[in-house]
Short mmCIF file of C-alpha atoms and ligand atoms in Angstrom, two decimals:
data_model
loop_
_atom_site.label_atom_id
_atom_site.label_comp_id
_atom_site.label_asym_id
_atom_site.label_seq_id
_atom_site.Cartn_x
_atom_site.Cartn_y
_atom_site.Cartn_z
CA MET Y 5 7.90 6.12 -13.60
CA THR Y 6 4.82 7.62 -14.65
CA THR Y 7 1.63 8.27 -13.60
CA GLU Y 8 0.02 5.69 -16.99
CA THR Y 9 1.79 2.76 -15.73
CA ALA Y 10 2.60 3.56 -12.46
CA ASN Y 11 2.47 -0.47 -10.87
CA ILE Y 12 -0.54 0.23 -7.68
CA VAL Y 13 -1.25 -1.57 -4.94
CA ILE Y 14 -5.02 -1.05 -3.36
CA LEU Y 15 -5.25 -1.31 0.18
CA THR Y 16 -9.22 -1.49 1.25
CA GLY Y 17 -11.31 -1.81 4.39
CA ALA Y 18 -14.76 -1.56 5.20
CA GLY Y 19 -15.37 1.56 4.14
CA ILE Y 20 -15.31 1.28 1.35
CA SER Y 21 -18.34 -1.04 1.32
CA ALA Y 22 -19.91 1.27 4.19
CA GLU Y 23 -22.40 2.86 1.22
CA SER Y 24 -22.99 -0.38 0.22
CA GLY Y 25 -25.05 -0.99 3.88
CA LEU Y 26 -22.65 -3.82 5.12
CA GLY Y 27 -20.84 -2.37 8.56
CA THR Y 28 -18.15 -1.21 9.30
CA PHE Y 29 -16.04 -2.40 12.69
CA ARG Y 30 -14.91 1.14 14.67
CA ASP Y 31 -17.38 4.05 13.62
CA LYS Y 32 -20.75 4.53 15.69
CA ASP Y 33 -22.56 1.78 15.34
CA GLY Y 34 -20.04 -0.43 13.86
CA LEU Y 35 -19.64 -4.39 14.69
CA TRP Y 36 -17.60 -4.17 17.45
CA THR Y 37 -19.64 -1.75 19.56
CA LYS Y 38 -22.32 -4.65 19.31
CA TYR Y 39 -20.14 -7.36 19.39
CA ASN Y 40 -17.47 -8.33 21.58
CA LEU Y 41 -14.95 -9.43 19.18
CA GLU Y 42 -12.86 -11.90 21.81
CA ASP Y 43 -16.23 -13.33 21.24
CA VAL Y 44 -16.70 -13.75 17.59
CA ALA Y 45 -13.97 -12.90 15.95
CA THR Y 46 -10.64 -15.01 18.16
CA PRO Y 47 -10.56 -18.71 18.04
CA GLU Y 48 -10.64 -18.92 21.38
CA GLY Y 49 -14.16 -17.55 21.38
CA PHE Y 50 -14.83 -20.45 18.46
CA ALA Y 51 -14.15 -22.76 20.67
CA ARG Y 52 -16.05 -21.77 23.70
CA ASN Y 53 -19.28 -21.41 21.04
CA PRO Y 54 -19.19 -22.59 17.86
CA GLU Y 55 -23.18 -21.44 17.61
CA LEU Y 56 -22.86 -17.53 18.47
CA VAL Y 57 -19.93 -17.79 16.07
CA GLN Y 58 -20.91 -19.25 13.73
CA ASN Y 59 -24.51 -17.05 13.55
CA PHE Y 60 -22.39 -14.28 13.81
CA TYR Y 61 -21.14 -15.10 10.24
CA ASN Y 62 -24.43 -16.51 8.59
CA ALA Y 63 -25.75 -13.20 9.79
CA ARG Y 64 -23.16 -11.03 7.89
CA ARG Y 65 -23.00 -13.90 4.99
CA GLU Y 66 -27.06 -12.71 4.51
CA ASN Y 67 -26.17 -8.91 4.40
CA CYS Y 68 -23.14 -9.74 2.35
CA LEU Y 69 -25.40 -11.20 -0.26
CA ASN Y 70 -28.40 -8.73 -0.09
CA ALA Y 71 -25.38 -5.86 -1.01
CA GLU Y 72 -24.52 -4.42 -4.27
CA PRO Y 73 -21.01 -3.22 -5.22
CA ASN Y 74 -21.04 0.51 -5.27
CA ALA Y 75 -19.88 3.42 -7.14
CA ALA Y 76 -16.39 2.74 -5.19
CA HIS Y 77 -15.85 -1.27 -6.42
CA PHE Y 78 -16.76 -0.23 -9.79
CA ALA Y 79 -14.50 2.97 -9.97
CA LEU Y 80 -11.49 0.32 -9.16
CA ALA Y 81 -12.44 -3.04 -11.23
CA ARG Y 82 -12.78 -0.19 -14.09
CA LEU Y 83 -8.71 1.47 -12.91
CA GLU Y 84 -7.74 -1.86 -13.48
CA ALA Y 85 -9.33 -2.96 -17.02
CA ASP Y 86 -7.99 0.54 -18.19
CA HIS Y 87 -4.98 1.12 -16.28
CA ARG Y 88 -1.25 -0.06 -18.37
CA GLY Y 89 0.71 -0.90 -15.03
CA ASP Y 90 -0.56 -3.32 -12.60
CA VAL Y 91 -3.36 -2.80 -10.01
CA LEU Y 92 -3.88 -5.32 -7.07
CA ILE Y 93 -6.20 -4.93 -4.39
CA VAL Y 94 -5.69 -5.60 -1.18
CA THR Y 95 -8.76 -6.59 0.76
CA GLN Y 96 -9.18 -6.33 4.83
CA ASN Y 97 -12.79 -6.99 3.74
CA VAL Y 98 -14.39 -10.72 4.19
CA ASP Y 99 -17.48 -9.82 1.20
CA ASP Y 100 -16.98 -10.20 -2.37
CA LEU Y 101 -18.22 -6.91 -3.50
CA HIS Y 102 -14.68 -5.82 -5.22
CA GLU Y 103 -15.68 -9.36 -7.33
CA ARG Y 104 -18.93 -8.59 -8.25
CA ALA Y 105 -18.16 -5.04 -9.54
CA GLY Y 106 -15.36 -6.76 -11.49
CA SER Y 107 -12.24 -6.77 -10.28
CA LYS Y 108 -10.24 -9.51 -11.21
CA SER Y 109 -6.79 -9.18 -8.92
CA VAL Y 110 -8.16 -9.41 -5.76
CA TRP Y 111 -6.42 -11.03 -2.46
CA HIS Y 112 -8.15 -11.59 0.57
CA MET Y 113 -6.26 -11.18 3.67
CA HIS Y 114 -8.45 -11.72 5.84
CA GLY Y 115 -10.48 -14.47 4.56
CA GLN Y 116 -14.01 -15.10 2.70
CA LEU Y 117 -17.62 -14.95 3.80
CA ASN Y 118 -18.11 -17.58 1.02
CA ARG Y 119 -15.66 -19.64 1.74
CA ALA Y 120 -15.43 -22.59 5.25
CA LEU Y 121 -12.54 -24.07 6.33
CA CYS Y 122 -12.65 -26.96 7.95
CA ALA Y 123 -10.96 -26.91 11.67
CA ASN Y 124 -9.62 -30.46 11.72
CA CYS Y 125 -7.81 -31.36 8.01
CA SER Y 126 -8.01 -26.90 5.95
CA ASN Y 127 -9.77 -28.09 3.39
CA ARG Y 128 -11.26 -25.11 1.91
CA TRP Y 129 -14.91 -24.99 0.04
CA ASP Y 130 -17.94 -22.82 -1.09
CA ALA Y 131 -19.66 -21.90 2.12
CA PRO Y 132 -23.39 -22.46 2.20
CA LYS Y 133 -26.09 -19.65 2.78
CA VAL Y 134 -26.25 -20.79 6.93
CA MET Y 135 -23.22 -22.63 7.94
CA ASP Y 136 -23.54 -24.83 11.28
CA VAL Y 137 -20.51 -26.67 12.85
CA SER Y 138 -21.61 -30.32 12.49
CA HIS Y 139 -21.45 -29.58 8.67
CA PRO Y 140 -19.62 -32.45 7.69
CA CYS Y 141 -15.83 -31.33 5.67
CA PRO Y 142 -16.13 -32.88 2.03
CA SER Y 143 -12.77 -33.94 2.41
CA CYS Y 144 -12.05 -35.35 5.81
CA GLY Y 145 -15.82 -36.37 6.91
CA VAL Y 146 -15.14 -34.52 10.11
CA PRO Y 147 -17.64 -32.21 11.20
CA ALA Y 148 -15.41 -28.92 12.28
CA ALA Y 149 -16.30 -26.07 9.61
CA ARG Y 150 -15.58 -22.78 10.29
CA PRO Y 151 -16.03 -19.79 8.29
CA ASP Y 152 -12.71 -18.86 6.44
CA VAL Y 153 -12.32 -15.53 8.01
CA VAL Y 154 -8.71 -14.50 9.82
CA TRP Y 155 -9.35 -14.16 13.26
CA PHE Y 156 -7.04 -11.77 15.97
CA GLY Y 157 -4.83 -14.10 16.66
CA GLU Y 158 -4.43 -15.91 13.23
CA MET Y 159 -1.98 -15.21 10.34
CA PRO Y 160 -3.41 -13.17 7.36
CA TYR Y 161 -3.58 -14.70 3.99
CA LEU Y 162 -0.92 -14.28 1.34
CA MET Y 163 1.53 -11.85 3.54
CA GLU Y 164 4.72 -12.66 2.17
CA ASP Y 165 3.00 -11.93 -1.31
CA ILE Y 166 1.59 -8.82 0.09
CA GLU Y 167 5.30 -7.64 1.07
CA THR Y 168 6.88 -8.63 -1.93
CA ARG Y 169 4.03 -6.35 -4.17
CA LEU Y 170 4.50 -3.77 -1.31
CA ALA Y 171 7.73 -3.41 -1.87
CA THR Y 172 7.39 -2.86 -5.83
CA ALA Y 173 4.83 -0.15 -6.14
CA ASP Y 174 4.80 2.68 -7.27
CA LEU Y 175 1.22 4.14 -6.09
CA PHE Y 176 -0.23 2.85 -2.56
CA VAL Y 177 -4.12 3.90 -1.39
CA SER Y 178 -5.45 3.01 1.45
CA ILE Y 179 -9.47 3.17 1.12
CA GLY Y 180 -11.38 3.18 3.47
CA THR Y 181 -9.96 1.38 6.69
CA SER Y 182 -8.97 3.11 10.02
CA GLY Y 183 -5.79 1.47 10.24
CA SER Y 184 -5.66 0.18 13.47
CA VAL Y 185 -5.91 -3.69 12.78
CA TYR Y 186 -1.73 -5.03 11.90
CA PRO Y 187 -0.52 -5.95 9.70
CA ALA Y 188 -2.50 -3.79 7.76
CA ALA Y 189 -1.80 -0.96 9.00
CA GLY Y 190 1.91 -1.26 8.64
CA PHE Y 191 1.54 -1.54 5.17
CA ALA Y 192 1.33 2.48 3.92
CA LEU Y 193 4.38 2.93 6.28
CA GLU Y 194 6.32 -0.22 3.72
CA ALA Y 195 5.47 0.89 0.99
CA LYS Y 196 6.73 3.98 1.51
CA THR Y 197 9.75 3.07 3.03
CA ALA Y 198 10.43 1.14 -0.30
CA GLY Y 199 9.66 4.27 -2.71
CA ALA Y 200 6.21 4.46 -3.41
CA GLU Y 201 3.83 7.51 -3.13
CA CYS Y 202 0.98 7.08 -0.28
CA LEU Y 203 -2.18 8.13 -0.64
CA GLU Y 204 -5.09 8.01 1.67
CA LEU Y 205 -8.75 7.93 0.34
CA ASN Y 206 -11.50 7.88 3.71
CA LEU Y 207 -14.05 9.43 5.18
CA GLU Y 208 -11.71 10.78 8.20
CA PRO Y 209 -7.85 10.53 8.98
CA SER Y 210 -6.89 7.43 9.54
CA ASP Y 211 -4.64 6.18 12.36
CA THR Y 212 -2.10 5.67 10.40
CA PRO Y 213 -0.45 9.41 9.79
CA GLY Y 214 2.78 10.26 8.82
CA SER Y 215 2.56 7.59 6.56
CA PHE Y 216 0.77 9.23 3.19
CA ASP Y 217 2.14 11.75 1.29
CA ASP Y 218 -1.77 13.05 0.33
CA SER Y 219 -4.52 12.11 1.91
CA ARG Y 220 -8.44 12.93 0.54
CA PHE Y 221 -11.56 13.10 3.20
CA GLY Y 222 -14.90 11.99 2.11
CA PRO Y 223 -17.46 9.30 0.77
CA ALA Y 224 -15.78 6.78 -1.10
CA THR Y 225 -18.43 6.68 -3.61
CA LYS Y 226 -17.44 9.82 -4.56
CA ILE Y 227 -13.63 10.41 -3.74
CA VAL Y 228 -12.61 6.83 -5.42
CA PRO Y 229 -14.30 7.55 -8.51
CA GLN Y 230 -13.10 10.79 -8.73
CA TRP Y 231 -9.47 9.65 -8.22
CA VAL Y 232 -9.88 6.67 -10.44
CA THR Y 233 -10.81 9.54 -13.12
CA GLU Y 234 -7.71 11.90 -12.39
CA ILE Y 235 -5.41 8.42 -12.75
CA LEU Y 236 -6.55 7.30 -16.13
CA ALA Y 237 -6.35 10.77 -17.67
CA PRO Y 238 -3.88 12.41 -15.91
CA LYS Y 239 -2.90 16.40 -17.21
P1 OAD K 327 -12.82 -0.14 10.38
O1 OAD K 327 -14.26 0.19 10.96
O2 OAD K 327 -12.31 -0.01 11.70
O3 OAD K 327 -13.05 1.56 9.15
C1 OAD K 327 -13.07 1.51 8.66
C2 OAD K 327 -12.98 3.27 8.24
O4 OAD K 327 -13.70 3.56 7.38
C3 OAD K 327 -12.40 4.18 9.25
O5 OAD K 327 -11.80 4.97 9.34
C4 OAD K 327 -14.19 4.83 8.85
O6 OAD K 327 -13.87 6.72 8.69
C5 OAD K 327 -14.14 4.89 7.34
N1 OAD K 327 -15.17 4.84 6.23
C6 OAD K 327 -16.77 4.85 7.31
N2 OAD K 327 -17.57 4.99 5.98
C7 OAD K 327 -17.18 5.29 4.88
C8 OAD K 327 -17.25 5.90 3.77
N3 OAD K 327 -18.93 5.96 3.18
N4 OAD K 327 -16.23 5.69 2.37
C9 OAD K 327 -14.95 5.83 3.16
N5 OAD K 327 -14.96 5.77 4.32
C10 OAD K 327 -15.57 5.34 4.98
O7 OAD K 327 -12.35 -0.97 9.66
P2 OAD K 327 -11.49 -2.06 8.96
O8 OAD K 327 -10.29 -0.31 8.59
O9 OAD K 327 -12.15 -2.47 7.45
O10 OAD K 327 -11.02 -7.62 11.08
O11 OAD K 327 -10.98 -2.76 10.33
C11 OAD K 327 -9.97 -3.73 10.15
C12 OAD K 327 -10.18 -5.20 9.96
O12 OAD K 327 -10.53 -4.77 11.50
C13 OAD K 327 -11.12 -6.06 9.18
O13 OAD K 327 -10.35 -7.22 8.28
C14 OAD K 327 -11.59 -6.25 10.54
C15 OAD K 327 -11.60 -5.72 11.69
O14 OAD K 327 -11.92 -6.36 13.27
C16 OAD K 327 -11.31 -8.74 11.30
O15 OAD K 327 -12.03 -9.24 11.57
C17 OAD K 327 -9.72 -9.78 11.11
#
């Protein structure tokens, strides 16, 4: 493998979208300091109080619609366009800022705010700006619409495909994630065990020490474009 043709798998988390104005979860003022995740991010919370959950995601959807991709999102899109090897982004983020920056190969393992899921028949469709649990599913007609996001206690999407790509990655890069939530938090070690070089780009060290061969710390809008420039023009 040479850097020019490396197969690259990139895991992104809330930190990459922080400078676009979308909050993170566990930083000071993060979403989980203001909301109880059991209330708004579990199937049990949705069963108890669907309106509260819909309101939480409606507010996040609105924030996302008002946000713009930042230099880190654009740098990853440039990497995908110009790099000779494969570039896959596996994101834990439910925003669509990677796609709006131009990335094509993006897998949303925790779902997407702009999609709706029928809790009755599992049909999916584009979410309206404001979702209501009384909205009928366009397929089965049952009023059981929920955001198409993965909640705690549910299986993240595309896990088998992700495992396959981790097993064949030459370079694994973790960007803007605290490494607090599995299975994503285990990806670096999996990729490393399978032979990949592992790099961490984050504001501060994540909770997965020992998984990375190299780490760079700073705001994503600075360190991600710098890293992409290095990969595309190796010395
Ligand atoms: P966290 O809030 O746990 O972590 C965000 C990480 O981003 C932290 O390590 C910060 O240091 C870093 N960070 C903050 N600002 C940054 C910046 N400007 N540049 C670079 N890094 C920055 O968010 P996630 O790791 O994404 O899941 O959280 C993982 C999952 O936990 C989420 O997908 C969500 C949440 O509960 C579900 O809701 C299922």
